[in-house]
C-alpha positions as MATLAB code, in Angstrom:
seq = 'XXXXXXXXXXXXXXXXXXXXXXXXXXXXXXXXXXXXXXXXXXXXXXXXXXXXXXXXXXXXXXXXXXXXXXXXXXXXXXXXXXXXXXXXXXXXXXXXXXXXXXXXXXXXXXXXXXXXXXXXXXXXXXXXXXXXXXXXXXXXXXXXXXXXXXXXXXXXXXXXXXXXXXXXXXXXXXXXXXXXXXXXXXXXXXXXXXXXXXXXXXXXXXXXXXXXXXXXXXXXXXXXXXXXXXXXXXXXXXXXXXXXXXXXXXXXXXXXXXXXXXXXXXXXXXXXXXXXXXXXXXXXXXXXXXXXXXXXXXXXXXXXXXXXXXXXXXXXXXXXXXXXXXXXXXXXXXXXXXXXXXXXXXXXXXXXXXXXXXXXXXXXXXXXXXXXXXXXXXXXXXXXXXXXXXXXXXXXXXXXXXXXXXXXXXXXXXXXXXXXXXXXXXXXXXXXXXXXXXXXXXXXXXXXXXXXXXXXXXXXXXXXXXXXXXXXXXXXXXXXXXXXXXXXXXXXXXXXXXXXXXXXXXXXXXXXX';
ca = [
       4.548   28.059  -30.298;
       6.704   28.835  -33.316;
       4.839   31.961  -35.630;
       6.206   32.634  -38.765;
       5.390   35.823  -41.144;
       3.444   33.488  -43.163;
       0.828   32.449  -40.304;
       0.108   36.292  -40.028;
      -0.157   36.708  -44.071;
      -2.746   33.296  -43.784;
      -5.073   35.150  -40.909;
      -5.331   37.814  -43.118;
      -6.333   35.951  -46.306;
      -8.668   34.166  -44.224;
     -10.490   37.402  -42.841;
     -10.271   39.184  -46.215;
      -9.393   37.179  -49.404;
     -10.853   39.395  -51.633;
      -9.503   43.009  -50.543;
      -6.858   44.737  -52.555;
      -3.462   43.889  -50.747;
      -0.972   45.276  -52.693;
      -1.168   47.885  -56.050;
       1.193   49.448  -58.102;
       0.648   51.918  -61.257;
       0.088   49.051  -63.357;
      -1.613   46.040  -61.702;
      -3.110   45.356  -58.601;
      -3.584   41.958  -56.350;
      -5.723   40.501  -53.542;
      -5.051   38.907  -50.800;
      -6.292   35.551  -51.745;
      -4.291   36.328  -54.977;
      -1.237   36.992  -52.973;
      -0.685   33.842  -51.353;
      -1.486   31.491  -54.406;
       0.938   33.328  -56.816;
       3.379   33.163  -53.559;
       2.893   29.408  -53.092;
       3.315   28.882  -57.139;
       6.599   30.720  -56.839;
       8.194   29.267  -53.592;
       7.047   25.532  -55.161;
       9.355   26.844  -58.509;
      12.158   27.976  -56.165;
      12.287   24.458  -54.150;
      14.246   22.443  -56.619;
      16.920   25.234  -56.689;
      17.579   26.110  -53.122;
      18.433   25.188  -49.510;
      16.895   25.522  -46.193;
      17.575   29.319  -44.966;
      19.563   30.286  -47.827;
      18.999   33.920  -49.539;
      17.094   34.368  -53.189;
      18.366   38.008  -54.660;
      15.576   39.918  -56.656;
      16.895   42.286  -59.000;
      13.439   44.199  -60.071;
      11.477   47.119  -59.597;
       9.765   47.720  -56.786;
       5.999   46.040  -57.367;
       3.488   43.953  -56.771;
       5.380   41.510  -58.319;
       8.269   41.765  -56.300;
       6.259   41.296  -53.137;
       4.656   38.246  -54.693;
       8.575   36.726  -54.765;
       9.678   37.656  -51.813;
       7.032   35.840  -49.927;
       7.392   32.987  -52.397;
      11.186   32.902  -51.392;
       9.806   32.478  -47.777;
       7.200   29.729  -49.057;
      10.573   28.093  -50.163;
      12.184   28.265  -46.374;
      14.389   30.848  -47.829;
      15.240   34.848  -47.169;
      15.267   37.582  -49.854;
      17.567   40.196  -50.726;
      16.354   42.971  -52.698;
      19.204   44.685  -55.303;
      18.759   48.088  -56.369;
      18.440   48.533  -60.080;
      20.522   51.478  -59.784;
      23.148   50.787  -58.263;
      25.999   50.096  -60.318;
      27.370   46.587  -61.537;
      30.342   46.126  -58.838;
      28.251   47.034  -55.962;
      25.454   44.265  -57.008;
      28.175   41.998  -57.607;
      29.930   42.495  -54.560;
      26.378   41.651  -52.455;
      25.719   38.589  -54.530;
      29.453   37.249  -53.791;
      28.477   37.843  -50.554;
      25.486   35.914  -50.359;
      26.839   33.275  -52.676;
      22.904   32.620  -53.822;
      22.519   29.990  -56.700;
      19.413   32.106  -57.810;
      18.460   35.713  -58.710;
      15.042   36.104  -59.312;
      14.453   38.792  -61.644;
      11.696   39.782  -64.884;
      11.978   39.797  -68.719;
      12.613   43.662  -69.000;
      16.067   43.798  -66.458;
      17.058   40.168  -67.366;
      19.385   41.125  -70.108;
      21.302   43.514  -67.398;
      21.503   40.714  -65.296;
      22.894   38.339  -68.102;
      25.573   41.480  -69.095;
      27.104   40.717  -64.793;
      27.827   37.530  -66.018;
      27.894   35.571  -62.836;
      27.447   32.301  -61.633;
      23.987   31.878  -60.675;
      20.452   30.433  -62.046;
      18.383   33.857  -63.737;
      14.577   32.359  -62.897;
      11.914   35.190  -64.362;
       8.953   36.108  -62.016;
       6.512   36.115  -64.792;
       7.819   32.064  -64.905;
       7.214   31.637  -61.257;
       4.602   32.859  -60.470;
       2.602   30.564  -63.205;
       4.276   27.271  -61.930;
       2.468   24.117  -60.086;
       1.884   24.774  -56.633;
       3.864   21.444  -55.120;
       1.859   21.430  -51.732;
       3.861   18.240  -49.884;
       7.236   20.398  -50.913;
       5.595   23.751  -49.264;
       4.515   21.808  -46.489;
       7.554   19.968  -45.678;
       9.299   22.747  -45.428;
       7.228   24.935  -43.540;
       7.453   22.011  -40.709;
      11.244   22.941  -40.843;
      11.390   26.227  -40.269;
      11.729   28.315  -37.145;
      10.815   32.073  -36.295;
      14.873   32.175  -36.019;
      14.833   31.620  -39.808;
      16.096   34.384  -42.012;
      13.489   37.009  -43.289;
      15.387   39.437  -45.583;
      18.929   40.398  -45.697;
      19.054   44.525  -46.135;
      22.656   45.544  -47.243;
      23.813   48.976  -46.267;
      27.268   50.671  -46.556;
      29.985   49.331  -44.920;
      33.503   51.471  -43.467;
      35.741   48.513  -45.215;
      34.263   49.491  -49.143;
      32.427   45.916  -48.661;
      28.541   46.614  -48.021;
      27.228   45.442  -44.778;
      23.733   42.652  -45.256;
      21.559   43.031  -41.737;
      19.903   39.580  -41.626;
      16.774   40.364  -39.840;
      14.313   36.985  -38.778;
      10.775   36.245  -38.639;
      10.458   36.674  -34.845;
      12.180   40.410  -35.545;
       9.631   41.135  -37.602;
       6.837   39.447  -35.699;
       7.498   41.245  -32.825;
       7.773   44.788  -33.984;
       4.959   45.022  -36.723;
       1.883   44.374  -34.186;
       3.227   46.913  -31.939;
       4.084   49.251  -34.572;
       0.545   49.459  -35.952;
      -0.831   49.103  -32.342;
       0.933   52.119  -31.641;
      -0.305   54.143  -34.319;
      -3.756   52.366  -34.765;
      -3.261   51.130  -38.514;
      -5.865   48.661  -39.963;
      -7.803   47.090  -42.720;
      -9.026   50.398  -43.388;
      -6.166   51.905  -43.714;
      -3.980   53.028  -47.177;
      -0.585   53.204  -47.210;
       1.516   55.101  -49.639;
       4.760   53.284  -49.882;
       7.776   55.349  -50.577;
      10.841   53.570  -49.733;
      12.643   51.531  -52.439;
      12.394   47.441  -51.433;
      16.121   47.533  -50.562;
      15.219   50.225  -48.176;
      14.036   49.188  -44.534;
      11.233   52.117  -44.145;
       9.526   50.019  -47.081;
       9.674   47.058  -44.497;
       6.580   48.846  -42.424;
       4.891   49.347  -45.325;
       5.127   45.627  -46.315;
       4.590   44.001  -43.436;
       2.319   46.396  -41.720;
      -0.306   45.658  -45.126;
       0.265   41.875  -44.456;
      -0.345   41.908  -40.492;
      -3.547   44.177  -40.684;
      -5.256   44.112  -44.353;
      -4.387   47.629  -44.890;
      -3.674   48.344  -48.718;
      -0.452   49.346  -49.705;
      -0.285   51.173  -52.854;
       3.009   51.219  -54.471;
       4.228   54.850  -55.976;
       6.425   54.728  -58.933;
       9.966   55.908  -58.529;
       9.678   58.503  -61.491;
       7.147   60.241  -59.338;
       9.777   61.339  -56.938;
      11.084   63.624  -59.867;
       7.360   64.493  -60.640;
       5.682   66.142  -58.063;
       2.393   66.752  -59.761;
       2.044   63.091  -60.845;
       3.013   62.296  -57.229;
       0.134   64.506  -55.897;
      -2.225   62.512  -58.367;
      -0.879   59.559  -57.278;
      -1.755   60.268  -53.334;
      -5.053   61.827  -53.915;
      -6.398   58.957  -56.714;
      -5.256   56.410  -53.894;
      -6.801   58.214  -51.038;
      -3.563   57.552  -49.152;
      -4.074   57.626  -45.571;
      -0.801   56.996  -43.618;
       2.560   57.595  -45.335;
       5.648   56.107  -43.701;
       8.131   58.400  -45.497;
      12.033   58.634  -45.696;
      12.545   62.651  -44.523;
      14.308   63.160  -48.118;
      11.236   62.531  -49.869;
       8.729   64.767  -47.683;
      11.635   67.436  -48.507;
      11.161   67.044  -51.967;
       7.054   67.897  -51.489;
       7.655   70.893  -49.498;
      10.866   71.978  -51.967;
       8.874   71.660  -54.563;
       5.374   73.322  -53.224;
       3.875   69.816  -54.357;
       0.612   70.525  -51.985;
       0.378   73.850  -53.335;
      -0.974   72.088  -56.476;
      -3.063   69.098  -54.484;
      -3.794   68.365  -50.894;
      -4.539   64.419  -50.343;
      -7.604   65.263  -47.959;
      -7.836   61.334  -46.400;
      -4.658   61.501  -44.921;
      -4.361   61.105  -41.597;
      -0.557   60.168  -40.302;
       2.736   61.357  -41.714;
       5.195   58.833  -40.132;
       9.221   60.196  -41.363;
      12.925   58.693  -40.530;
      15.711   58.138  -42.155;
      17.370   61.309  -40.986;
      16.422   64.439  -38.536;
      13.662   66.523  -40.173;
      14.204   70.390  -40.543;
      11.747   72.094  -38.658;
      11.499   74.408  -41.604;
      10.029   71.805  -43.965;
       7.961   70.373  -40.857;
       6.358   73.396  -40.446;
       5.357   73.638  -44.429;
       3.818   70.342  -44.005;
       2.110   71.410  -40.946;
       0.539   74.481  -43.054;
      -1.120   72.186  -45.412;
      -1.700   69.495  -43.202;
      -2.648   71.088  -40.062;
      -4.854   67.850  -38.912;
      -2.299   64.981  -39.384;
      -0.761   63.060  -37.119;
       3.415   63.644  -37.544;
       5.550   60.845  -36.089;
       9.065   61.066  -35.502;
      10.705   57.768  -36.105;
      14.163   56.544  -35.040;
      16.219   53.041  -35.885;
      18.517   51.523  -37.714;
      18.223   48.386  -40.285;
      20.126   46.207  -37.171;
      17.033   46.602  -34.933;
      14.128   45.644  -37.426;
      12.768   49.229  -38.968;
      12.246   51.781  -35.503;
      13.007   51.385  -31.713;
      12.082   54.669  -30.344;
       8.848   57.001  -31.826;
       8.112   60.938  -31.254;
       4.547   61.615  -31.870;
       5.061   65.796  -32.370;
       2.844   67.087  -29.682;
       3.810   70.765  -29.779;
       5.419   73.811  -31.798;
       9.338   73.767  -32.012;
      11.170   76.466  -33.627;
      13.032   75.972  -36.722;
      16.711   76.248  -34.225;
      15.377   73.048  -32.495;
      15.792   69.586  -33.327;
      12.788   67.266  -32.749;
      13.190   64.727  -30.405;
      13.444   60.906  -31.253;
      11.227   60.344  -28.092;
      10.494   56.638  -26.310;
      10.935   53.323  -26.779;
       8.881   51.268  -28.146;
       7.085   48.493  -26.527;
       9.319   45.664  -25.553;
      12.280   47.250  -26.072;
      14.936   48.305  -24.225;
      17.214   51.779  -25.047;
      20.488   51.952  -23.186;
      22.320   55.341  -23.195;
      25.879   54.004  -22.510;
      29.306   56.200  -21.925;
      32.369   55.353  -23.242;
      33.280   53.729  -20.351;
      30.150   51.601  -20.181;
      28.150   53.639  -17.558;
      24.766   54.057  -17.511;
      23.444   58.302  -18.671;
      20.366   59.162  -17.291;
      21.020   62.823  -16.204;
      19.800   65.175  -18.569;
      21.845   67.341  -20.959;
      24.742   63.674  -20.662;
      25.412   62.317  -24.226;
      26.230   59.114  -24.598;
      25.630   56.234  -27.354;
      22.127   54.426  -28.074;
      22.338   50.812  -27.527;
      19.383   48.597  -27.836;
      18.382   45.191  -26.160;
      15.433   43.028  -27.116;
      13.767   40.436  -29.764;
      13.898   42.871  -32.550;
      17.651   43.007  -33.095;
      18.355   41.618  -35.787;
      20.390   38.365  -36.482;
      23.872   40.369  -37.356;
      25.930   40.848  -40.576;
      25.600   38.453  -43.195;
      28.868   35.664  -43.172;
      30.621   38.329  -41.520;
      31.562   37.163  -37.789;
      34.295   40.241  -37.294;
      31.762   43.247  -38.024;
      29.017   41.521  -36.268;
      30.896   40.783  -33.130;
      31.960   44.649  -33.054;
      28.535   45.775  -32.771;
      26.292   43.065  -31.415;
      27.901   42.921  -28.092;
      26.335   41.334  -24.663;
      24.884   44.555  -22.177;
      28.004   45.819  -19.918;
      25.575   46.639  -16.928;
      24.417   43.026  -17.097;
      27.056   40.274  -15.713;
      24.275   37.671  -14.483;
      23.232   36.569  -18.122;
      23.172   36.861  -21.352;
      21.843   40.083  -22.706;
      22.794   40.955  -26.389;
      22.416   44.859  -27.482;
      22.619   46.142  -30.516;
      25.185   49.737  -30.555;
      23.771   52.289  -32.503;
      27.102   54.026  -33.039;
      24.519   57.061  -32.746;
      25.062   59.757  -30.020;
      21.819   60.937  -28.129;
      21.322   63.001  -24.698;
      17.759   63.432  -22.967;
      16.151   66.735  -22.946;
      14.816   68.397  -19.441;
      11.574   66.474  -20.556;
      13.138   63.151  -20.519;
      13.153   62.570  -24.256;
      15.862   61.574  -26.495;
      17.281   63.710  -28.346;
      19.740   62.683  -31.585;
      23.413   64.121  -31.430;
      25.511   62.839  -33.977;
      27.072   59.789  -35.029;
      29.380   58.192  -32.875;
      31.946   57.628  -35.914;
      31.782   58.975  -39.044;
      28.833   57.416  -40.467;
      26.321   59.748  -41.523;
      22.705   59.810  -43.102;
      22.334   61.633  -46.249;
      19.280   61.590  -48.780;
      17.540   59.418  -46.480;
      20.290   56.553  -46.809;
      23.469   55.828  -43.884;
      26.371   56.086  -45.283;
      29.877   55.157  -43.753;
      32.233   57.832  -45.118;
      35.094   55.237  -44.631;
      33.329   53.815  -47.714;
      33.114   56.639  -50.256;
      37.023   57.021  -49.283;
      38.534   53.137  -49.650;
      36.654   53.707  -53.440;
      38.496   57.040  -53.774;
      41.690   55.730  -52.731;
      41.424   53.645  -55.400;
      41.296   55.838  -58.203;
      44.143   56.588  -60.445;
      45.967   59.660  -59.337;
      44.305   60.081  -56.101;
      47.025   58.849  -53.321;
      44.986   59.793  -50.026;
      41.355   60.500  -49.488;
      38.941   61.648  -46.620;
      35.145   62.628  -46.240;
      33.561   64.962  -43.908;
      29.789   66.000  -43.928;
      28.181   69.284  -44.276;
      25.329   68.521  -42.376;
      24.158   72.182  -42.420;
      24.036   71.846  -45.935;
      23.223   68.176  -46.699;
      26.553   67.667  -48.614;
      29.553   65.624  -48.456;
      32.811   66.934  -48.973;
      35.922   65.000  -50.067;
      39.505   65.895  -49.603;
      42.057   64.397  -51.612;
      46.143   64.351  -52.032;
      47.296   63.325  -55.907;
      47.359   64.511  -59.651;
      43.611   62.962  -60.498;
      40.929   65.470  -61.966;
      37.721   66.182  -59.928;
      35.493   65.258  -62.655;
      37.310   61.715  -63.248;
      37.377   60.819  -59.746;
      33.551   61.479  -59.939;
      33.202   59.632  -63.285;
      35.047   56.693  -61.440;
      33.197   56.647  -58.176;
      29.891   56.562  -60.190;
      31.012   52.913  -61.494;
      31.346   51.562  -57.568;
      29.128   53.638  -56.136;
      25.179   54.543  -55.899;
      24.424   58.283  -56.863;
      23.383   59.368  -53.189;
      27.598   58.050  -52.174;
      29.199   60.598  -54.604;
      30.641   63.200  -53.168;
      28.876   66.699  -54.101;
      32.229   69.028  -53.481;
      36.131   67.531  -54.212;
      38.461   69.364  -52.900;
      42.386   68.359  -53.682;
      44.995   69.591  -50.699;
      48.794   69.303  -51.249;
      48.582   67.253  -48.180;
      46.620   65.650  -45.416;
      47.218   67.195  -41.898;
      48.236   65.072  -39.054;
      46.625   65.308  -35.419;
      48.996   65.061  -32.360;
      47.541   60.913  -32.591;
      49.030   60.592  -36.172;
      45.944   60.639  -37.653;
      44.618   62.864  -40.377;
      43.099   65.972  -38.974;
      39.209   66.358  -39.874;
      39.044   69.606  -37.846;
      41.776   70.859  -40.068;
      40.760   70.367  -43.260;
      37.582   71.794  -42.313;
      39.155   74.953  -41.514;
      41.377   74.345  -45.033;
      37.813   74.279  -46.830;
      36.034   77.603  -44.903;
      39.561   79.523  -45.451;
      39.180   78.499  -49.011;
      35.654   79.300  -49.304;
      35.958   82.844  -47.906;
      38.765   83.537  -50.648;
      36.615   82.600  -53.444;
      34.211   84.861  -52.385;
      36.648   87.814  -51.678;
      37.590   87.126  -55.543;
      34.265   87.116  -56.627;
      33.520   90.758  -54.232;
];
């Protein structure tokens, strides 16, 4: 039997039609709400789309946003949420990529939209969402669709300078959510303080997680991530309960000794990904929040959201690195070498694969990148078995658990978002008077640093790169080098132009002395 995300949104309705499902700072919906403004949008969308294809929403993050996306679904169709800040190019190179007649979007970033000038239908929200609900259209294609179907397409950065959109299905989503909330006992009760921008996939458990259990989800403006006392309002006014944060943005309380000035007393779970947590800022949550639950969460887009959780269960010092922990249920973690053998010996690295019905569909109309890294399981020749590879490196503690490395290439996680560095450099390259370019990460200081060979001037390159890029891509240091260093392979020398950087470093401050 077939179950689609809109069977689980329906159960819910039906339990609790009149409970607040969704709020943001300036409006607020029910459940039975929800699904009527949902079916009057995806009865507006029918005339203009296919079976499976994928609506783009170019809005704020809100309740009206959720209302479209499940609309788009009412419609047999997935969504794609654009971020508003990105620049032009970037949007424009995911909507060539998902070649969608429509982008839904509302009356105050239409004119934006207008200025891309592309070849699409602009439909307004405020439109849809007061249309005729066409209930033989809804239901005809609702018979049509399959928990195969498309969900959402998520774009993240791609090594090529051509963003990467993880098309993730119904059954992914299906599958995870109830155990996710199982796991960490989330229900109607609950109030969940969503974080994550929409084109973000931590916002996904926040979604879906209200949807599957009743639990309100109360949407915090993105200004209040510069405002830390309006964000403490926020959380307290809301009596948040369970926060399922990006890492960056539980840094920015504890930076900014935000719970100095309020402490949201109904919380109960702080659930954080995105990248590894500093035990530092851990331990300043802990100080305030001595009584929550803290969950370590691990995944990327490709396998719906999280495949392995670490509830933290004891004191780690601020030279350790918290572990990423176990598997969730129903799905399989392979720690595979290079070679394809199986690590199970302590202290052994090797890279995290994963197998089971949350991986996600692949890439987006692109067969080559999807091949490379949705492969079938080399320790399983008797059927097929497709995994998912991480790319990421992890080893297992003398406990047992795992424990992140590194990346596997040079993709990295900064500011809560993964980055391939090969894309920050094919923009570089690109730039007038810059003839090579190559990125390396700071980790130890959250920064990335770009080399370059050419005549350009740091601050154009950075004035350039903010045209093609998001804000979190530009570099933070340039650094121009007469010429790239070659490894005994041919290739450009990483190692070496790290040591280029420290040598220079330790002049400067020699000067300065």
């Amino acid at each position: 039997m077939k179950t689609l995300i809109l069977d689980h949104l329906e159960h819910t309705v039906s339990r609790l039609p009149e409970k607040t499902a969704f709020a943001d700072e300036k409006s607020a919906i029910t459940f039975s709400q929800l699904i009527s403004c949902a079916r009057a949008v995806g009865s507006a969308l029918l005339p203009f789309t296919a079976p499976r294809s994928v609506i783009g929403f170019y809005m704020d993050k809100s309740v009206e946003a959720v209302v479209g996306f499940m609309g788009a679904v009412y419609a047999g169709c997935a969504y794609s949420q654009l971020n508003l800040r990105h620049p032009a190019a970037r949007i424009r190179a995911i909507l060539d990529t998902l070649e969608t007649p429509i982008v839904v979007t509302d009356r105050e970033h239409a004119p934006q939209l207008e200025a891309m000038d592309m070849p699409f239908n602009i439909l307004l929200i405020e439109e849809l969402m007061n249309a005729p609900i066409d209930a033989d259209g809804l239901a005809s294609v609702r018979r049509s669709m399959i928990d195969a179907d498309p969900l959402y397409v998520n774009f993240t950065s791609g090594s090529t300078g051509t963003p990467k959109g993880v098309v993730v299905c119904h059954r992914n989503v299906c599958e995870f959510i109830p155990c996710f909330v199982r796991t960490f006992n989330i229900t109607h009760n609950d109030v969940m303080a969503n974080q994550a921008p929409f084109d973000f996939d931590v916002s996904v458990k926040d979604i879906y997680s209200g949807l599957f259990t009743g639990a309100t989800v109360q949407i915090i403006p993105t200004a209040f991530f510069t405002q830390p006392m309006k964000l403490m309002d926020f959380l307290c006014e809301r009596q948040i309960t369970v926060m399922v944060w990006a890492v960056s943005a539980l840094c920015f309380l504890t930076t900014m000794n935000a719970l100095a000035y309020k402490i949201p007393d109904k919380l109960r779970a702080i659930l954080f990904s995105g990248e590894v947590m500093p035990i530092k800022h851990l331990h300043k949550l802990q100080k305030y929040l001595p009584d929550v639950q803290y969950v370590n969460l691990y995944g990327p887009t490709e396998i719906t959201c999280n495949c392995t959780y670490y509830i933290v269960d004891r004191e780690f010092a601020e030279n350790e690195t918290l572990p990423i922990g176990h598997p969730f249920e129903n799905e399989r973690i392979l720690l595979l070498s290079e070679d394809g053998r199986a690590i199970t010996v302590p202290g052994e690295t090797g890279e995290l694969c994963v197998s089971g019905t949350s991986v996600a569909l692949g890439y987006y109309k692109d067969p080559v990148r999807t091949a490379a890294a949705f492969t079938q399981n080399p320790l399983n020749t008797a059927y097929l078995e497709p995994i998912y590879r991480t790319g990421d490196l992890v080893r297992l503690n003398e406990r047992g658990e795992m424990v992140y490395v590194s990346r596997k290439d040079f993709q990295i996680k900064h500011m809560g978002h993964r980055i391939e560095l090969g894309e920050i450099e094919t923009q570089m390259s690109a730039v007038p008077g810059v003839e090579r370019a190559l990125c390396a990460y700071l980790a130890d200081k959250g920064k990335i640093l770009a080399f370059y060979t050419g005549e350009a001037d740091k601050k154009d390159i950075a004035a350039i790169l903010r045209e093609t890029l998001p804000s979190y891509m530009i570099p933070n240091i340039f650094m121009q080098v007469e010429a790239m260093p070659l490894n005994k392979n041919g290739k450009i020398d990483r190692a070496a132009l790290l040591e280029q950087y420290a040598a220079r470093k330790k002049e400067a401050r020699h000067a300065q002395s």
